[in-house]
């Protein structure tokens, strides 16, 4: 056979590799999902033996249990966030069950692993529907939550995301009349409203670059920030994008350095922002780096190293110090786990649903959704009220700055 | 004369920026080139694309990282010794992987259909990725910088500096040294002669007493060794390894090999450097958004006008 022919087949083979690359991820995840589920099911039982025993009489009396789910990137490069969601959910379920469950029934937790891959998220959603879940806390990435929400909405399952901040997540379903979608975090436009004017004020007359990673989360955020920044009288010097999960950002950094940029705003996830930070400092580019809530994990520091000092991000004002969260935070710390990032948002999502389901006296999606909107619900995040679209009516944002000790500290609100 | 002065001034002003992108592009290109050599050597000899090669590079990066961590626990902090250990251990272990992959997945299929080893290579690639995902976990592994700092090459009037990192110097020098060594190996040693003989006609070479199996095995070993060097360099340079990193790097390096003319060693290096430079300059002067599009468009253009790549020889039909 001639080599010419084989060169032609190469192209075909290359596409094969690409296709396999995608499929393989799903397979790997599918294999891991059941494992994590079992583990998760075992964990709360082990952690709270007293609670389970105490409540054991109740389900036996009423019979049956209610299956709820938490879904997010339990594996993959954003697994740090998946763990936050899982931890929060497990704790909430254990606490609710200890208090007698929902409508007299005990809750059972299913865990879905979407690796923040939109295709995987749809699979996970279908899988959870098959398992008959009454409620889903998730997903994490906006790019996953949005496609998955179609499936939950169709089945009338209440979905509360603890972390997806893209406005479309609630905006689009609300415009179609879907009422079962909520979130316990802020929206990118709110985060943009917070970050944009701040950038314009703090860096007045300085050169500003805005980057994003082309993802639903990153791009949405960067666009909102850019819009509000310009509305407040700022001028963007460079607006560019990069590919998520890229390793080499040196050319992009040289370009920013060439334009003598003073501050870079990045809409993207912590791995990429960490690498950009580290490579910037190595190249002698010392502009301020500002990003958003995806940096809310200690993993950012392990990637950026000491270069991460001074990097700031916007996020909901920490709930860890709220009075409403005091007991739960203490319980987490007693288990040697710091409830960072979205742990409490995840806890609150389940708490809010359980509270509403108790009020409604049913786990039926439409009734719970009405109960969620009807009155403010006390959670670890304080009293949460949802508007017509399912967004929180009030979110306080704050700046967090990474210090030299590898800890992010919240700046005082003003 | 005024315009000449003006032009000189303009060039002088633009030079630091140009030099900075040159540095960045050359570094990236060296890494692509080192991986591309593995593709091109294997193709040269057995006419097959080793799709698992990108994952061999990923294995190399993980080996280097593990050696570095072990150095840390053993208290070896002298940087040259760390680098030497990383180089030796990572290259040796990764070469063993390269050898095993050939023995397990390709040799039993040699002489059968042309597509069989290709599919086997894809299978190997999937296996290696999942293996590393299972044993090392799916999260990216950060590595502390070992060599940091650099020198200022040029400074522009407005304060822009073209920075050349020490690590970038190491990467480019190591690549040049390896390339020189390899050219000597191929052109001057008996192993190189055996490789060239196998490339031209495997059956004839075996009739003349060349141990074909051994030559092919050694080719895989060398390719894997070079990929391990690339893996070690990125471990130091980017300090962020994950099980999926071989996929993108592999595609880029494969493109580099095809661009330079698959089967040609200098071609692979040239292709790698070109892809690195195109990416860097495109990001710098246009937009980082379309740098891959730019790189692949150049590939398409080159293949239209030179179907065998830049340095590839027109294929003589074997009868």
Tab-separated table of C-alpha atoms in Angstrom, chain A residues 1-7 9-10 13-14 16-18 20-21 24-25 27-29 31-32 74-80 83 115 214 219 239-252 254-255 257-260 271 275 278-279 281-284 299 302-303 305-306, chain B residues 17 20-21 24 28 43-44 47 49 51 114-115 118-119 122 126 129-130 133-134 138-140 142-145 148-149 156 158 160-163 199 235-242 244-245 247-248 251-252 254 258 262 279-280 283-284 286-289 291-292 307 315 317-318:
chain	number	residue	atom	x	y	z
A	1	UNK	CA	0.000	0.000	0.000
A	2	UNK	CA	1.363	3.411	-0.819
A	3	UNK	CA	2.183	5.965	1.793
A	4	UNK	CA	0.026	8.485	-0.025
A	5	UNK	CA	-3.020	6.443	0.754
A	6	UNK	CA	-2.038	6.112	4.367
A	7	UNK	CA	-1.637	9.871	4.677
A	9	UNK	CA	-6.351	7.689	6.143
A	10	UNK	CA	-4.489	9.664	8.769
A	13	UNK	CA	-7.815	8.386	12.018
A	14	UNK	CA	-7.164	11.770	13.561
A	16	UNK	CA	-11.299	9.040	15.260
A	17	UNK	CA	-8.871	9.989	17.972
A	18	UNK	CA	-10.793	13.158	18.653
A	20	UNK	CA	-12.461	8.675	21.133
A	21	UNK	CA	-11.031	11.393	23.302
A	24	UNK	CA	-13.461	8.040	26.727
A	25	UNK	CA	-14.080	10.839	29.194
A	27	UNK	CA	-16.818	6.201	29.958
A	28	UNK	CA	-14.354	7.024	32.651
A	29	UNK	CA	-16.921	9.143	34.409
A	31	UNK	CA	-17.438	4.043	35.641
A	32	UNK	CA	-16.577	6.309	38.478
A	74	UNK	CA	-16.929	14.896	41.299
A	75	UNK	CA	-13.927	13.982	39.132
A	76	UNK	CA	-11.971	15.947	36.557
A	77	UNK	CA	-10.051	19.160	36.917
A	78	UNK	CA	-12.835	20.930	38.819
A	79	UNK	CA	-13.295	18.081	41.299
A	80	UNK	CA	-12.373	20.424	44.140
A	83	UNK	CA	-16.337	17.920	46.683
A	115	UNK	CA	-17.088	16.460	35.129
A	214	UNK	CA	-15.079	30.967	25.971
A	219	UNK	CA	-17.604	34.422	28.792
A	239	UNK	CA	-10.446	42.077	24.956
A	240	UNK	CA	-9.280	38.568	24.107
A	241	UNK	CA	-10.089	34.940	24.818
A	242	UNK	CA	-8.078	31.805	25.457
A	243	UNK	CA	-8.898	28.119	25.307
A	244	UNK	CA	-9.793	26.524	28.630
A	245	UNK	CA	-7.344	23.851	29.851
A	246	UNK	CA	-4.551	25.285	27.759
A	247	UNK	CA	-1.138	25.060	29.435
A	248	UNK	CA	0.867	27.754	27.695
A	249	UNK	CA	-0.301	31.345	28.022
A	250	UNK	CA	3.076	32.979	27.459
A	251	UNK	CA	2.227	34.557	24.096
A	252	UNK	CA	-1.003	36.047	25.432
A	254	UNK	CA	3.592	38.948	26.179
A	255	UNK	CA	0.813	40.694	24.334
A	257	UNK	CA	2.827	43.158	28.624
A	258	UNK	CA	3.391	44.879	25.297
A	259	UNK	CA	0.201	46.904	25.726
A	260	UNK	CA	1.421	47.940	29.202
A	271	UNK	CA	-6.688	26.229	36.901
A	275	UNK	CA	-1.387	29.275	35.297
A	278	UNK	CA	2.241	32.115	37.487
A	279	UNK	CA	3.425	32.565	33.900
A	281	UNK	CA	5.076	36.789	37.067
A	282	UNK	CA	7.749	34.585	35.498
A	283	UNK	CA	7.721	36.771	32.422
A	284	UNK	CA	8.071	39.927	34.507
A	299	UNK	CA	-6.414	24.609	44.713
A	302	UNK	CA	-1.363	25.224	44.752
A	303	UNK	CA	-1.354	26.015	41.014
A	305	UNK	CA	2.214	29.225	43.927
A	306	UNK	CA	3.502	32.376	45.629
B	17	UNK	CA	8.078	43.007	21.190
B	20	UNK	CA	9.636	38.507	23.102
B	21	UNK	CA	7.279	36.598	20.819
B	24	UNK	CA	8.001	32.431	23.543
B	28	UNK	CA	6.952	26.240	22.650
B	43	UNK	CA	6.445	6.787	10.548
B	44	UNK	CA	9.750	6.823	8.671
B	47	UNK	CA	4.890	3.839	8.015
B	49	UNK	CA	1.326	6.897	13.106
B	51	UNK	CA	-1.169	7.794	18.213
B	114	UNK	CA	-2.201	-1.213	7.652
B	115	UNK	CA	-5.121	0.019	9.743
B	118	UNK	CA	-3.333	2.354	13.876
B	119	UNK	CA	-6.437	1.250	15.755
B	122	UNK	CA	-5.599	4.553	19.530
B	126	UNK	CA	-6.964	5.441	25.674
B	129	UNK	CA	-4.730	8.014	29.713
B	130	UNK	CA	-7.146	6.023	31.829
B	133	UNK	CA	-6.221	8.923	35.570
B	134	UNK	CA	-6.749	5.942	37.856
B	138	UNK	CA	-7.974	13.218	37.510
B	139	UNK	CA	-7.003	16.583	38.969
B	140	UNK	CA	-4.148	18.640	37.512
B	142	UNK	CA	0.795	21.444	40.334
B	143	UNK	CA	4.596	21.483	40.492
B	144	UNK	CA	6.591	24.141	42.327
B	145	UNK	CA	8.895	26.134	40.048
B	148	UNK	CA	12.737	30.782	37.958
B	149	UNK	CA	13.924	34.219	36.977
B	156	UNK	CA	11.752	49.549	24.902
B	158	UNK	CA	8.164	52.930	27.278
B	160	UNK	CA	8.433	47.123	27.968
B	161	UNK	CA	11.076	44.459	28.531
B	162	UNK	CA	11.693	41.356	26.474
B	163	UNK	CA	12.323	38.744	29.148
B	199	UNK	CA	13.195	2.881	6.239
B	235	UNK	CA	6.793	19.911	34.096
B	236	UNK	CA	9.360	22.570	34.922
B	237	UNK	CA	7.999	25.208	32.550
B	238	UNK	CA	4.241	25.089	33.144
B	239	UNK	CA	4.217	23.029	36.332
B	240	UNK	CA	0.742	21.657	35.711
B	241	UNK	CA	0.401	18.014	34.679
B	242	UNK	CA	-2.820	16.125	34.061
B	244	UNK	CA	-5.226	14.517	29.440
B	245	UNK	CA	-2.266	16.745	28.594
B	247	UNK	CA	-3.873	14.724	23.714
B	248	UNK	CA	-3.483	18.367	22.718
B	251	UNK	CA	-2.167	16.652	18.005
B	252	UNK	CA	0.064	19.728	17.762
B	254	UNK	CA	1.652	15.399	14.875
B	258	UNK	CA	3.208	16.544	8.895
B	262	UNK	CA	6.556	13.250	7.983
B	279	UNK	CA	0.923	30.442	17.593
B	280	UNK	CA	3.034	33.014	19.419
B	283	UNK	CA	-1.600	35.569	19.568
B	284	UNK	CA	0.652	38.572	19.819
B	286	UNK	CA	-3.793	39.397	16.162
B	287	UNK	CA	-5.844	37.499	18.697
B	288	UNK	CA	-5.163	34.510	20.917
B	289	UNK	CA	-8.664	33.305	20.108
B	291	UNK	CA	-4.166	30.874	17.128
B	292	UNK	CA	-4.977	27.214	16.534
B	307	UNK	CA	1.792	17.488	-0.252
B	315	UNK	CA	7.393	9.346	-2.189
B	317	UNK	CA	6.184	4.020	-5.058
B	318	UNK	CA	7.371	0.722	-3.625
